[in-house]
Amino acid sequence: MQPAKLDKLTAMAHEQGRPFRILIVDDERWVREVFRDYCALTKVFEIDLAHSGEEAIRMAAAQTYDLITMDLIMPETSGLEALGAIKRANPKTPVMVVTGNATDKLVHEAGVQGASGVMYKPILLEDFISALVDRLER
């Protein structure tokens, strides 16, 4: 990660007096763990993990997050359904879509429902953290 971005992120966390709270939502365990490990390298994030859209909705109702990353294609409650529910309950919480195989139509619908951006898997460490920093700066 670029030292300037890490310095800015660290300063932002220090300014607010706490680490950034991030919820990572993906039905694939290894993806959740890789993203969690990426975030742990910065030491300015507190990470929660959710394995389903339904779990993400419950967690977002119980806890305030600075940012949520959301896979779109998940069984049962899809990421799109979860995104809509979370944005209705917490319209100011940024939700970043992370997907590997969503259609353009699905990605467009996520934008209509309030997604603040999209990242495509596979994602490199630098790109993932950079996208989070960009969203948190807004």
PDB file of C-alpha atoms in Angstrom:
ATOM      1  CA  MET A   1       0.000   0.000   0.000  1.00  0.00           C
ATOM      2  CA  GLN A   2       1.194   3.499  -0.756  1.00  0.00           C
ATOM      3  CA  PRO A   3       2.674   5.070   2.404  1.00  0.00           C
ATOM      4  CA  ALA A   4       0.822   8.346   1.756  1.00  0.00           C
ATOM      5  CA  LYS A   5      -2.561   6.545   1.677  1.00  0.00           C
ATOM      6  CA  LEU A   6      -1.733   4.595   4.824  1.00  0.00           C
ATOM      7  CA  ASP A   7      -0.630   7.798   6.573  1.00  0.00           C
ATOM      8  CA  LYS A   8      -3.856   9.529   5.564  1.00  0.00           C
ATOM      9  CA  LEU A   9      -5.947   6.580   6.714  1.00  0.00           C
ATOM     10  CA  THR A  10      -4.116   6.473  10.042  1.00  0.00           C
ATOM     11  CA  ALA A  11      -4.619  10.215  10.514  1.00  0.00           C
ATOM     12  CA  MET A  12      -8.337   9.888   9.727  1.00  0.00           C
ATOM     13  CA  ALA A  13      -8.755   7.109  12.307  1.00  0.00           C
ATOM     14  CA  HIS A  14      -6.781   9.094  14.877  1.00  0.00           C
ATOM     15  CA  GLU A  15      -8.895  12.188  14.194  1.00  0.00           C
ATOM     16  CA  GLN A  16     -12.123  10.312  14.876  1.00  0.00           C
ATOM     17  CA  GLY A  17     -10.592   8.686  17.960  1.00  0.00           C
ATOM     18  CA  ARG A  18     -11.203   5.079  16.942  1.00  0.00           C
ATOM     19  CA  PRO A  19     -10.501   2.557  14.201  1.00  0.00           C
ATOM     20  CA  PHE A  20     -12.873   2.354  11.243  1.00  0.00           C
ATOM     21  CA  ARG A  21     -15.583  -0.293  11.654  1.00  0.00           C
ATOM     22  CA  ILE A  22     -15.870  -2.442   8.532  1.00  0.00           C
ATOM     23  CA  LEU A  23     -18.317  -5.270   7.815  1.00  0.00           C
ATOM     24  CA  ILE A  24     -17.160  -7.733   5.161  1.00  0.00           C
ATOM     25  CA  VAL A  25     -19.978  -9.806   3.673  1.00  0.00           C
ATOM     26  CA  ASP A  26     -19.259 -12.802   1.453  1.00  0.00           C
ATOM     27  CA  ASP A  27     -20.591 -16.353   1.393  1.00  0.00           C
ATOM     28  CA  GLU A  28     -17.111 -17.718   0.712  1.00  0.00           C
ATOM     29  CA  ARG A  29     -15.129 -18.056   3.939  1.00  0.00           C
ATOM     30  CA  TRP A  30     -11.710 -17.725   2.291  1.00  0.00           C
ATOM     31  CA  VAL A  31     -12.744 -14.431   0.646  1.00  0.00           C
ATOM     32  CA  ARG A  32     -13.909 -12.993   3.990  1.00  0.00           C
ATOM     33  CA  GLU A  33     -10.667 -14.077   5.621  1.00  0.00           C
ATOM     34  CA  VAL A  34      -8.425 -12.670   2.871  1.00  0.00           C
ATOM     35  CA  PHE A  35     -10.184  -9.290   3.030  1.00  0.00           C
ATOM     36  CA  ARG A  36      -9.991  -9.348   6.842  1.00  0.00           C
ATOM     37  CA  ASP A  37      -6.272 -10.109   6.639  1.00  0.00           C
ATOM     38  CA  TYR A  38      -5.786  -7.264   4.120  1.00  0.00           C
ATOM     39  CA  CYS A  39      -7.454  -4.862   6.548  1.00  0.00           C
ATOM     40  CA  ALA A  40      -5.478  -6.164   9.525  1.00  0.00           C
ATOM     41  CA  LEU A  41      -2.257  -5.068   7.833  1.00  0.00           C
ATOM     42  CA  THR A  42      -3.277  -1.412   8.220  1.00  0.00           C
ATOM     43  CA  LYS A  43      -4.048  -1.555  11.960  1.00  0.00           C
ATOM     44  CA  VAL A  44      -6.777   1.102  11.562  1.00  0.00           C
ATOM     45  CA  PHE A  45      -9.780  -1.158  10.932  1.00  0.00           C
ATOM     46  CA  GLU A  46     -12.001  -3.184  13.249  1.00  0.00           C
ATOM     47  CA  ILE A  47     -13.455  -5.963  11.124  1.00  0.00           C
ATOM     48  CA  ASP A  48     -16.661  -7.945  11.443  1.00  0.00           C
ATOM     49  CA  LEU A  49     -17.489 -10.774   9.047  1.00  0.00           C
ATOM     50  CA  ALA A  50     -20.856 -11.955   7.760  1.00  0.00           C
ATOM     51  CA  HIS A  51     -21.420 -15.079   5.671  1.00  0.00           C
ATOM     52  CA  SER A  52     -24.847 -14.185   4.287  1.00  0.00           C
ATOM     53  CA  GLY A  53     -27.074 -11.295   3.347  1.00  0.00           C
ATOM     54  CA  GLU A  54     -29.402 -12.111   6.224  1.00  0.00           C
ATOM     55  CA  GLU A  55     -26.553 -12.054   8.741  1.00  0.00           C
ATOM     56  CA  ALA A  56     -25.323  -8.743   7.287  1.00  0.00           C
ATOM     57  CA  ILE A  57     -28.763  -7.170   7.730  1.00  0.00           C
ATOM     58  CA  ARG A  58     -28.884  -8.276  11.383  1.00  0.00           C
ATOM     59  CA  MET A  59     -25.346  -7.062  12.079  1.00  0.00           C
ATOM     60  CA  ALA A  60     -25.897  -3.688  10.375  1.00  0.00           C
ATOM     61  CA  ALA A  61     -29.046  -3.197  12.475  1.00  0.00           C
ATOM     62  CA  ALA A  62     -27.135  -3.903  15.692  1.00  0.00           C
ATOM     63  CA  GLN A  63     -23.880  -2.030  14.970  1.00  0.00           C
ATOM     64  CA  THR A  64     -22.874   1.157  13.180  1.00  0.00           C
ATOM     65  CA  TYR A  65     -20.339   0.603  10.403  1.00  0.00           C
ATOM     66  CA  ASP A  66     -18.166   3.112   8.608  1.00  0.00           C
ATOM     67  CA  LEU A  67     -18.218   0.900   5.509  1.00  0.00           C
ATOM     68  CA  ILE A  68     -19.682  -2.417   4.366  1.00  0.00           C
ATOM     69  CA  THR A  69     -18.308  -4.572   1.554  1.00  0.00           C
ATOM     70  CA  MET A  70     -21.013  -6.753   0.011  1.00  0.00           C
ATOM     71  CA  ASP A  71     -20.815  -9.723  -2.336  1.00  0.00           C
ATOM     72  CA  LEU A  72     -23.830  -9.660  -4.640  1.00  0.00           C
ATOM     73  CA  ILE A  73     -24.303 -13.328  -5.451  1.00  0.00           C
ATOM     74  CA  MET A  74     -25.045 -15.304  -2.302  1.00  0.00           C
ATOM     75  CA  PRO A  75     -27.582 -18.039  -1.530  1.00  0.00           C
ATOM     76  CA  GLU A  76     -30.868 -17.296   0.241  1.00  0.00           C
ATOM     77  CA  THR A  77     -30.757 -13.526   0.880  1.00  0.00           C
ATOM     78  CA  SER A  78     -28.715 -12.083  -1.970  1.00  0.00           C
ATOM     79  CA  GLY A  79     -26.281  -9.235  -1.606  1.00  0.00           C
ATOM     80  CA  LEU A  80     -28.665  -7.055  -3.596  1.00  0.00           C
ATOM     81  CA  GLU A  81     -31.517  -7.749  -1.151  1.00  0.00           C
ATOM     82  CA  ALA A  82     -29.208  -7.129   1.804  1.00  0.00           C
ATOM     83  CA  LEU A  83     -27.898  -3.916   0.242  1.00  0.00           C
ATOM     84  CA  GLY A  84     -31.438  -2.610  -0.165  1.00  0.00           C
ATOM     85  CA  ALA A  85     -32.407  -3.469   3.410  1.00  0.00           C
ATOM     86  CA  ILE A  86     -29.240  -1.961   4.870  1.00  0.00           C
ATOM     87  CA  LYS A  87     -29.545   1.241   2.840  1.00  0.00           C
ATOM     88  CA  ARG A  88     -33.214   1.658   3.852  1.00  0.00           C
ATOM     89  CA  ALA A  89     -32.263   1.339   7.531  1.00  0.00           C
ATOM     90  CA  ASN A  90     -28.921   3.217   7.316  1.00  0.00           C
ATOM     91  CA  PRO A  91     -28.922   5.384   4.182  1.00  0.00           C
ATOM     92  CA  LYS A  92     -25.599   7.076   5.001  1.00  0.00           C
ATOM     93  CA  THR A  93     -23.616   3.859   5.473  1.00  0.00           C
ATOM     94  CA  PRO A  94     -21.471   3.323   2.374  1.00  0.00           C
ATOM     95  CA  VAL A  95     -21.809  -0.152   0.876  1.00  0.00           C
ATOM     96  CA  MET A  96     -19.122  -1.214  -1.578  1.00  0.00           C
ATOM     97  CA  VAL A  97     -20.085  -4.070  -3.887  1.00  0.00           C
ATOM     98  CA  VAL A  98     -17.434  -6.761  -4.310  1.00  0.00           C
ATOM     99  CA  THR A  99     -18.227  -9.314  -6.991  1.00  0.00           C
ATOM    100  CA  GLY A 100     -16.597 -11.845  -9.225  1.00  0.00           C
ATOM    101  CA  ASN A 101     -19.352 -12.780 -11.591  1.00  0.00           C
ATOM    102  CA  ALA A 102     -22.335 -10.434 -11.336  1.00  0.00           C
ATOM    103  CA  THR A 103     -23.964  -9.291 -14.541  1.00  0.00           C
ATOM    104  CA  ASP A 104     -23.861  -5.668 -15.651  1.00  0.00           C
ATOM    105  CA  LYS A 105     -27.604  -5.491 -14.938  1.00  0.00           C
ATOM    106  CA  LEU A 106     -27.081  -6.693 -11.351  1.00  0.00           C
ATOM    107  CA  VAL A 107     -24.230  -4.235 -10.777  1.00  0.00           C
ATOM    108  CA  HIS A 108     -26.400  -1.436 -12.203  1.00  0.00           C
ATOM    109  CA  GLU A 109     -29.257  -2.393  -9.876  1.00  0.00           C
ATOM    110  CA  ALA A 110     -26.844  -2.308  -6.918  1.00  0.00           C
ATOM    111  CA  GLY A 111     -25.971   1.255  -7.911  1.00  0.00           C
ATOM    112  CA  VAL A 112     -29.649   2.167  -8.094  1.00  0.00           C
ATOM    113  CA  GLN A 113     -30.112   0.771  -4.580  1.00  0.00           C
ATOM    114  CA  GLY A 114     -27.298   2.916  -3.227  1.00  0.00           C
ATOM    115  CA  ALA A 115     -24.016   1.033  -3.609  1.00  0.00           C
ATOM    116  CA  SER A 116     -21.141   3.480  -3.363  1.00  0.00           C
ATOM    117  CA  GLY A 117     -18.910   1.611  -5.801  1.00  0.00           C
ATOM    118  CA  VAL A 118     -17.924  -1.764  -7.150  1.00  0.00           C
ATOM    119  CA  MET A 119     -14.778  -3.879  -7.003  1.00  0.00           C
ATOM    120  CA  TYR A 120     -14.260  -6.973  -9.128  1.00  0.00           C
ATOM    121  CA  LYS A 121     -12.655 -10.158  -7.800  1.00  0.00           C
ATOM    122  CA  PRO A 122      -9.873 -11.091  -7.774  1.00  0.00           C
ATOM    123  CA  ILE A 123      -8.699  -7.977  -5.973  1.00  0.00           C
ATOM    124  CA  LEU A 124      -5.113  -7.182  -5.077  1.00  0.00           C
ATOM    125  CA  LEU A 125      -4.289  -5.947  -1.573  1.00  0.00           C
ATOM    126  CA  GLU A 126      -3.325  -2.476  -2.771  1.00  0.00           C
ATOM    127  CA  ASP A 127      -6.499  -2.064  -4.829  1.00  0.00           C
ATOM    128  CA  PHE A 128      -8.777  -3.303  -2.035  1.00  0.00           C
ATOM    129  CA  ILE A 129      -7.332  -1.007   0.624  1.00  0.00           C
ATOM    130  CA  SER A 130      -7.150   1.911  -1.813  1.00  0.00           C
ATOM    131  CA  ALA A 131     -10.866   1.516  -2.628  1.00  0.00           C
ATOM    132  CA  LEU A 132     -11.741   1.437   1.080  1.00  0.00           C
ATOM    133  CA  VAL A 133      -9.672   4.553   1.748  1.00  0.00           C
ATOM    134  CA  ASP A 134     -11.313   6.376  -1.164  1.00  0.00           C
ATOM    135  CA  ARG A 135     -14.808   5.586   0.187  1.00  0.00           C
ATOM    136  CA  LEU A 136     -13.913   6.518   3.755  1.00  0.00           C
ATOM    137  CA  GLU A 137     -12.516   9.880   2.611  1.00  0.00           C
ATOM    138  CA  ARG A 138     -15.934  10.838   1.211  1.00  0.00           C
TER     139      ARG A 138
END
